[in-house]
mmCIF file of C-alpha atoms and ligand atoms in Angstrom:
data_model
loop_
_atom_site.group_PDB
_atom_site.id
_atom_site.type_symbol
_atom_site.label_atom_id
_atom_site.label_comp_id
_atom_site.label_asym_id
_atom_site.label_seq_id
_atom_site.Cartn_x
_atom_site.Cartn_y
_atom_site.Cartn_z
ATOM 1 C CA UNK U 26 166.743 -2.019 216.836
ATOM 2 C CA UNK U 27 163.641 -3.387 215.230
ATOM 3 C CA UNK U 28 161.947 -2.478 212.757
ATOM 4 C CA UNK U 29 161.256 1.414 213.388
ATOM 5 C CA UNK U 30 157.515 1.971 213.301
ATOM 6 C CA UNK U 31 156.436 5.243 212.397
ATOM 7 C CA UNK U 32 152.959 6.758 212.913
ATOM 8 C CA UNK U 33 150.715 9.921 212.967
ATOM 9 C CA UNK U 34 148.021 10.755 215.304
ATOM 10 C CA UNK U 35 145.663 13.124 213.542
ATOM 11 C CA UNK U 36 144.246 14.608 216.652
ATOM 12 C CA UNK U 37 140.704 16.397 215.996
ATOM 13 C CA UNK U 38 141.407 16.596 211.744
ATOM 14 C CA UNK U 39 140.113 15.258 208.924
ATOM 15 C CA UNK U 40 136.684 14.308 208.400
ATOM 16 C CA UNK U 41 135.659 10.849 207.286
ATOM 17 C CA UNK U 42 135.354 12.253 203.892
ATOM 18 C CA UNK U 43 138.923 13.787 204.184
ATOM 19 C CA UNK U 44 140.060 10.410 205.554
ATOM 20 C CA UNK U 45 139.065 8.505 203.099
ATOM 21 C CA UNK U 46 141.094 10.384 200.588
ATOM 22 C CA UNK U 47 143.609 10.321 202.791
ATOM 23 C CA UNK U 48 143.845 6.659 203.276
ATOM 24 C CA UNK U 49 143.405 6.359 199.530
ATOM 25 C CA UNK U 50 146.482 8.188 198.819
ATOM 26 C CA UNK U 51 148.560 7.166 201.383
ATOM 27 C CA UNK U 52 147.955 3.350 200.963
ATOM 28 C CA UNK U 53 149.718 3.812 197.184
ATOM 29 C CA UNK U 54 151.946 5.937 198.492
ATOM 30 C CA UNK U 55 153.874 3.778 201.124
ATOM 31 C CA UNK U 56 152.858 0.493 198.925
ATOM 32 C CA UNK U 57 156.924 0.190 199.104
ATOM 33 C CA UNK U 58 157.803 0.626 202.197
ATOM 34 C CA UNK U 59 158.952 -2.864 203.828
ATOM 35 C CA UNK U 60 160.871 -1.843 206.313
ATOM 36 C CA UNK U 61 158.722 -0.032 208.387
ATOM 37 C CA UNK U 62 155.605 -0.576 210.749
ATOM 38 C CA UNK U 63 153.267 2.511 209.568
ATOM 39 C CA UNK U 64 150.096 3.316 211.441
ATOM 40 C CA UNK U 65 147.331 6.419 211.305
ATOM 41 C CA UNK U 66 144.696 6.955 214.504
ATOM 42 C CA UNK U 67 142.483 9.244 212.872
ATOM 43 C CA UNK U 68 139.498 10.561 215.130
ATOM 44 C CA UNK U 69 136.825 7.903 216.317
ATOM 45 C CA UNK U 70 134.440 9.266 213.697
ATOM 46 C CA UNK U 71 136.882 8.472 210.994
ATOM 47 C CA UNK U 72 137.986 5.093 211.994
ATOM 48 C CA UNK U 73 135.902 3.104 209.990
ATOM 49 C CA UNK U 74 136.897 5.209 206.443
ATOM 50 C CA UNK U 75 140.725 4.228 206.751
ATOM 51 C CA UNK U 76 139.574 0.747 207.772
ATOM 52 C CA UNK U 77 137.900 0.639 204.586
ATOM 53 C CA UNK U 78 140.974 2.262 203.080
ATOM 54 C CA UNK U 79 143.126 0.747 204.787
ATOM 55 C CA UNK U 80 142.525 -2.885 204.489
ATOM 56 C CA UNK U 81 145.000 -5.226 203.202
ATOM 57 C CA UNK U 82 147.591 -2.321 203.138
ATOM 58 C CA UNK U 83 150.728 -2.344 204.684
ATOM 59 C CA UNK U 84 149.124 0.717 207.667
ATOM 60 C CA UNK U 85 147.676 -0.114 210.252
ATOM 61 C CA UNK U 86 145.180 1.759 212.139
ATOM 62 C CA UNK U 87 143.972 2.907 215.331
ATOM 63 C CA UNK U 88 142.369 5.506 217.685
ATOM 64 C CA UNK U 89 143.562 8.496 220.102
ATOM 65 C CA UNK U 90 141.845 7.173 223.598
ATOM 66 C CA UNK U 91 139.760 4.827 225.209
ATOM 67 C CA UNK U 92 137.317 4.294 228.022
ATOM 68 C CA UNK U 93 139.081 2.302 230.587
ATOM 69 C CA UNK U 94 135.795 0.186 231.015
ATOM 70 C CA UNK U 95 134.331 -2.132 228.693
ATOM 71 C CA UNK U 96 130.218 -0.702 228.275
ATOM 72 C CA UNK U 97 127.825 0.934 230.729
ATOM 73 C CA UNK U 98 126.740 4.446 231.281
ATOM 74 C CA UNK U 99 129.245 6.912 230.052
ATOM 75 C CA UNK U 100 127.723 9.146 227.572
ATOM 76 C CA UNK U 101 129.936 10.281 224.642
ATOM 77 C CA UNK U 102 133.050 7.695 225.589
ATOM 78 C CA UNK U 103 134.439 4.827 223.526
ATOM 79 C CA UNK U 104 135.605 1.610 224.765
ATOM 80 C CA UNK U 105 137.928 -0.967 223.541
ATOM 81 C CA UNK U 106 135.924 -3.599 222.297
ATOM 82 C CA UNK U 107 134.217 -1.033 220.010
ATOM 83 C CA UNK U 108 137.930 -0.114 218.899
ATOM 84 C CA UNK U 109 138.930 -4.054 218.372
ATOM 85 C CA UNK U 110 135.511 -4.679 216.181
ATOM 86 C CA UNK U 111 137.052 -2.066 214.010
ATOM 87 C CA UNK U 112 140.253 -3.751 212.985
ATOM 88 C CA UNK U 113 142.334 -1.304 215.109
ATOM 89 C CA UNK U 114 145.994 -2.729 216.286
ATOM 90 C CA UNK U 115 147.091 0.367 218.294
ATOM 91 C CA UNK U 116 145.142 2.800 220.654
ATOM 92 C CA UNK U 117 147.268 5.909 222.100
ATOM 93 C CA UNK U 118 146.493 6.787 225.493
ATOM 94 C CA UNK U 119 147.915 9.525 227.457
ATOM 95 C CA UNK U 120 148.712 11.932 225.403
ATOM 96 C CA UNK U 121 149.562 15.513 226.793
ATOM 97 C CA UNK U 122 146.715 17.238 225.471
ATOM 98 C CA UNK U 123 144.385 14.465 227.379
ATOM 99 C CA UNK U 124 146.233 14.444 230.593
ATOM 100 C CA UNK U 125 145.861 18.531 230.485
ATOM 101 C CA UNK U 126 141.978 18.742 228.316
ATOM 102 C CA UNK U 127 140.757 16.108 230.416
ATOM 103 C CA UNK U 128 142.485 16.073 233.434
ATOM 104 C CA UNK U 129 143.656 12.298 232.821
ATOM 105 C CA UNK U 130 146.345 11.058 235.732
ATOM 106 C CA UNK U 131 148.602 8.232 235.425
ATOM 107 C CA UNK U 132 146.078 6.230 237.457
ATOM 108 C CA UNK U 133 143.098 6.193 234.626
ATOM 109 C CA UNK U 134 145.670 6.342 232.159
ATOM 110 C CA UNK U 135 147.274 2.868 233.317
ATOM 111 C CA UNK U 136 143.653 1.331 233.383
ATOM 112 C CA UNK U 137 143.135 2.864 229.853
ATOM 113 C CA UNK U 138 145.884 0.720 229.056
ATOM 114 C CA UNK U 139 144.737 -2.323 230.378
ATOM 115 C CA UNK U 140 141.596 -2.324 228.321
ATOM 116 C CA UNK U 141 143.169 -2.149 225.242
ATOM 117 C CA UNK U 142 145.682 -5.016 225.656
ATOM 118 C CA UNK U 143 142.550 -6.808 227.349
ATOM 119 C CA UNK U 144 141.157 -6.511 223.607
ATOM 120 C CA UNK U 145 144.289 -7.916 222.134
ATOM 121 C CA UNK U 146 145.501 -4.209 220.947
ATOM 122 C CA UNK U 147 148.719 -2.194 221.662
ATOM 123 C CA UNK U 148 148.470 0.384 223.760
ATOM 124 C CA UNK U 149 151.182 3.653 222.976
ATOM 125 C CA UNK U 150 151.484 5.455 225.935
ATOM 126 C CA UNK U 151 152.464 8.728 225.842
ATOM 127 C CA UNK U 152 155.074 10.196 228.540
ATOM 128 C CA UNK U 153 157.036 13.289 228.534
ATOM 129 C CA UNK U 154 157.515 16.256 231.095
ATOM 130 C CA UNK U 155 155.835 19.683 230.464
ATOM 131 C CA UNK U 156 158.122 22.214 230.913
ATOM 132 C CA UNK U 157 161.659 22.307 229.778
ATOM 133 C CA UNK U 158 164.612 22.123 232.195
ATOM 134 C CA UNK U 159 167.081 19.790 232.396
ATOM 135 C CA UNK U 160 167.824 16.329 230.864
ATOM 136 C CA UNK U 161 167.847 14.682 234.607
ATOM 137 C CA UNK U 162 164.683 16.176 235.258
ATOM 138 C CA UNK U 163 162.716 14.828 232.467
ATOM 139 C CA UNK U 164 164.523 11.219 233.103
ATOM 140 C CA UNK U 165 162.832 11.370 236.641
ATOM 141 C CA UNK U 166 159.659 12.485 235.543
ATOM 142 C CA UNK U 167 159.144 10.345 232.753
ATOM 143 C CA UNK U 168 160.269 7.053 235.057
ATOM 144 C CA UNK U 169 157.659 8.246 237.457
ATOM 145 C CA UNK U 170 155.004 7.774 234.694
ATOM 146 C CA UNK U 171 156.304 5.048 233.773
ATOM 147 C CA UNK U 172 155.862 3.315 237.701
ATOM 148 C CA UNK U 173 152.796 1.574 236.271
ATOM 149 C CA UNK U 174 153.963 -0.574 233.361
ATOM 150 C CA UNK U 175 155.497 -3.508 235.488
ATOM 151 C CA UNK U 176 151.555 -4.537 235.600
ATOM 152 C CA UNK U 177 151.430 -4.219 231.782
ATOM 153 C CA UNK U 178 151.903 -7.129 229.118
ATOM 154 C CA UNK U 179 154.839 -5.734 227.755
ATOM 155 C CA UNK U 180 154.004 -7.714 224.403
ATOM 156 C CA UNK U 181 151.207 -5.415 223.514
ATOM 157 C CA UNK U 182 153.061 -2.074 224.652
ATOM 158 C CA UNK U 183 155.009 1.065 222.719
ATOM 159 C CA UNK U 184 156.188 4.030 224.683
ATOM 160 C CA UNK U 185 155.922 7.516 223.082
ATOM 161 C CA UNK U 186 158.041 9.974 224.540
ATOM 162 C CA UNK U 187 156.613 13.420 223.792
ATOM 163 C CA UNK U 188 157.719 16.255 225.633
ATOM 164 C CA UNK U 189 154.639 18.616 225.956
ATOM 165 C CA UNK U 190 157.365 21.440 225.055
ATOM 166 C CA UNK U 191 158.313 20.163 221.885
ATOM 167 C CA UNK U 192 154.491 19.303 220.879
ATOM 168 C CA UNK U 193 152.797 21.928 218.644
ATOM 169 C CA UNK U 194 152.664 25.312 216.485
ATOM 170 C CA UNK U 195 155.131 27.142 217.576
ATOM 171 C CA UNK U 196 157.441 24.559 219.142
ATOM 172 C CA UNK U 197 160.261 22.412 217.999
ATOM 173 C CA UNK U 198 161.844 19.274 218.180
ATOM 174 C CA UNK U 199 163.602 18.154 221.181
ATOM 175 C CA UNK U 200 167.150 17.739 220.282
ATOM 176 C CA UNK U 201 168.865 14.424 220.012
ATOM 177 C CA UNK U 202 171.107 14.612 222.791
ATOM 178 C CA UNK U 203 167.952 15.200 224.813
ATOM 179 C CA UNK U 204 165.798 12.556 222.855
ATOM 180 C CA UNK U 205 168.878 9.928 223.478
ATOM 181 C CA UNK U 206 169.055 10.834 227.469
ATOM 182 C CA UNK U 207 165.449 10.377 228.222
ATOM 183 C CA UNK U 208 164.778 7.505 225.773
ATOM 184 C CA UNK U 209 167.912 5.473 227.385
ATOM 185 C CA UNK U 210 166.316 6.573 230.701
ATOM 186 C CA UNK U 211 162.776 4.793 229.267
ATOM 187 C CA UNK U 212 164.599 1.590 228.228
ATOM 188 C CA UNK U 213 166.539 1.405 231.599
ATOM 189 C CA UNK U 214 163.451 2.052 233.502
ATOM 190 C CA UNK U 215 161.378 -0.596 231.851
ATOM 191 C CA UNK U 216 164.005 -3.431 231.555
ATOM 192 C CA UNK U 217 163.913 -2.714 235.586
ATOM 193 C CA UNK U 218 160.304 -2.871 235.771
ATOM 194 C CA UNK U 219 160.211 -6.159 233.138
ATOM 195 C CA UNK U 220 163.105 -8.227 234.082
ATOM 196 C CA UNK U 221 165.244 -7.325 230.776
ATOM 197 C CA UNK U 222 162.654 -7.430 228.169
ATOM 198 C CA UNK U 223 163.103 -4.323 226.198
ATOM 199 C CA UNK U 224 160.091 -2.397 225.146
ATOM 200 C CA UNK U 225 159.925 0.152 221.448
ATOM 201 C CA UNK U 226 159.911 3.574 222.991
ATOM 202 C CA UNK U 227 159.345 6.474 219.742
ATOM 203 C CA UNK U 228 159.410 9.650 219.697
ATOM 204 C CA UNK U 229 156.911 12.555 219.069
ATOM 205 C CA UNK U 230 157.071 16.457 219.200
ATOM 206 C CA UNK U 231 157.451 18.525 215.725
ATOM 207 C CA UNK U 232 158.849 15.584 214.074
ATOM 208 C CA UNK U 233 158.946 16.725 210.361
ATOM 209 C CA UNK U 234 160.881 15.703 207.326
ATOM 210 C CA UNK U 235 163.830 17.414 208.077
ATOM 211 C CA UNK U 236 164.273 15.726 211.514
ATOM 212 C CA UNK U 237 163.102 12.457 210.906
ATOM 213 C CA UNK U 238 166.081 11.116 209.828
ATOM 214 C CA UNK U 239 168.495 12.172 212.985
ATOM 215 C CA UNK U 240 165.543 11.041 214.843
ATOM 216 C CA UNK U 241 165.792 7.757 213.793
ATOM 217 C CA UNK U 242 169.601 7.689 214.040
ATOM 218 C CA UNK U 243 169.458 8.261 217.821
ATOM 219 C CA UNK U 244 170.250 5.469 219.976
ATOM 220 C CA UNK U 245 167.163 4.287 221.564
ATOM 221 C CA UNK U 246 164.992 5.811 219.418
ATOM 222 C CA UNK U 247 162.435 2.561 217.970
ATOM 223 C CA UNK U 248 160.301 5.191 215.553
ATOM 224 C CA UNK U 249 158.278 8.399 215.390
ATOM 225 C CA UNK U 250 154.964 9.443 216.461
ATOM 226 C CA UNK U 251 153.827 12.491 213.465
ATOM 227 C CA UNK U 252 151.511 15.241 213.998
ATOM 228 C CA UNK U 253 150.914 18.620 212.308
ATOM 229 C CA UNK U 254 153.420 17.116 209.736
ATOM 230 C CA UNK U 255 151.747 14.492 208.707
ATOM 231 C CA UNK U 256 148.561 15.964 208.295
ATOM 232 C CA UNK U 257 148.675 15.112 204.742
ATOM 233 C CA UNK U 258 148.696 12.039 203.118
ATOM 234 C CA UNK U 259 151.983 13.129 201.242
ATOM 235 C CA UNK U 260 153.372 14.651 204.165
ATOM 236 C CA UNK U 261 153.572 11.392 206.198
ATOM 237 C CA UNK U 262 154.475 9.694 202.915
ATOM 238 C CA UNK U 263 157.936 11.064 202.905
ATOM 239 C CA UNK U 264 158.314 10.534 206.314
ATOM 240 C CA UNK U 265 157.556 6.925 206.251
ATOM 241 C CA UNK U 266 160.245 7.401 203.158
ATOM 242 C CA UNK U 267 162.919 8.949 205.412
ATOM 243 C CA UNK U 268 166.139 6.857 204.594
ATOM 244 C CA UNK U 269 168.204 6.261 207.731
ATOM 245 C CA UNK U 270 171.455 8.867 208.163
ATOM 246 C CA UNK U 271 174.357 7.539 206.217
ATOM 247 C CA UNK U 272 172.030 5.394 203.868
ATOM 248 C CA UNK U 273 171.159 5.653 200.204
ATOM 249 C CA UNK U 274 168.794 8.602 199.219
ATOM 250 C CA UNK U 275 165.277 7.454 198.589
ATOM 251 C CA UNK U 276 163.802 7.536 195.308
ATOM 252 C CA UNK U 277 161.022 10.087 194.801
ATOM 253 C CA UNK U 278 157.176 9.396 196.774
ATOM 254 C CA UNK U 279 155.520 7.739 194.153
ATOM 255 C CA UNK U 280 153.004 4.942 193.973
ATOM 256 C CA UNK U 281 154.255 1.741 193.145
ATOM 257 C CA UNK U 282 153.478 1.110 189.714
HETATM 258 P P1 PGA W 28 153.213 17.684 216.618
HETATM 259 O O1 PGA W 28 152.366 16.709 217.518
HETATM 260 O O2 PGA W 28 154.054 16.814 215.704
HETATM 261 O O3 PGA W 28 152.223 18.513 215.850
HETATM 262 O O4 PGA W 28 154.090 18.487 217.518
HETATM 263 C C1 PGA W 28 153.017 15.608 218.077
HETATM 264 C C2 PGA W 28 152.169 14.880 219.047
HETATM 265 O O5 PGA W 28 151.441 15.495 219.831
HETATM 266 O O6 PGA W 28 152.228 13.648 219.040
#
């Protein structure tokens, strides 16, 4: 595996204000951790705060969605170049609460994609299937999403699998035989659809501090996309912090001193 990146969309949180706090805190926080890639895609309006926050640090930062387009008439949307002026190295697209808010299909969502590796970012796009029923049926409908990506540079491209089930108050983690299923069905698919090269693929629905570390231990699991749990500073700090099963405990969340 490589080196397991681990990340938090905040969805519609935090404030710039609350960001910047935020950023503040979690860049002394996580000043230790090596062997992770960390990253935070606050809201657009909060971008430039953990850029300024940010800076230097070992997170990297990033946004929630995209316009597929580079400019023009399209009041209220946000396209890549405006997300690449701001420093950002990943841009989510996708997500389940896009694809049912906003109606996005696989179609826009693959163009979305495009325009942020255009603009030298990664893109994380989100798959997962919306209702639960059986391991074979999320495989299938999670390798339909993916029938896109063979037109993707795979260089610039993570996969989040996020079953809309497991997403939210209320809901809970997928469980690891589940996780392991669909994310071997993932690799398979896009080693077909790449000619071998292998692709990260992380996971995201009600990850939280207690199962991050199985997480992480499943096979084909590359990292963990936070939400709700990571909504603080601290919060995502002892995720990031999360030593793998089997390995020594981590020392307390502190700043490096
Ligand atoms: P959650 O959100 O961790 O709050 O379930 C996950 C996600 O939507 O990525």
């Amino acid at each position: 595996m490589t080196t397991p990146l681990i990340g938090t969309s905040w969805k519609m949180n935090l404030t710039p204000s609350l960001a910047a706090a935020y950023c503040t805190a979690l860049r002394a926080l996580v000043a230790d951790v090596e062997d992770r890639t960390l990253f935070v895609l606050p809201p657009f309006t909060a971008i430039p705060a953990a850029r300024a926050a940010l800076a230097g640090s070992n997170v990297a930062w990033g946004a929630q969605d995209v316009h597929p387009l580079d400019s023009g008439a399209h009041t209220g949307d946000v396209s890549a170049p405006m997300l690449a002026d701001l420093g950002c190295t990943f841009v989510e697209v996708g997500h389940h609460e896009r694809r049912r808010d906003h109606r996005e299909d696989d179609e826009l969502i693959a163009r979305k994609v495009a325009a942020v590796q255009r603009w030298g970012m990664t893109a994380i796009l989100c798959v997962g299937e919306t209702s639960k029923t059986t391991i074979a049926a999320a495989e299938k409908h999670v390798s339909d999403q993916l029938r896109r990506a063979g037109e993707f540079d795979i260089a610039r491209l993570v996969i989040a699998y996020e079953p809309a089930w497991a997403i939210g108050v209320g809901a809970e983690s997928a469980p690891s035989d589940w996780v392991a299923g669909v994310h071997a069905a993932v690799h398979r698919r896009l080693e077909n659809l790449t000619g071998g090269r292998s692709v990260p693929v992380i996971y995201g629905g009600s990850v939280d501090l207690d199962g991050a570390a199985p997480l992480l231990a499943t096979a084909g699991v590359d990292g963990l996309f936070v939400g709700r749990h990571a909504l603080t500073a601290e919060g995502f700090a002892r995720i990031a912090h999360t030593p793998p099963v089997g390995g020594a405990p981590e020392a307390a969340v502190a700043p490096r001193t």
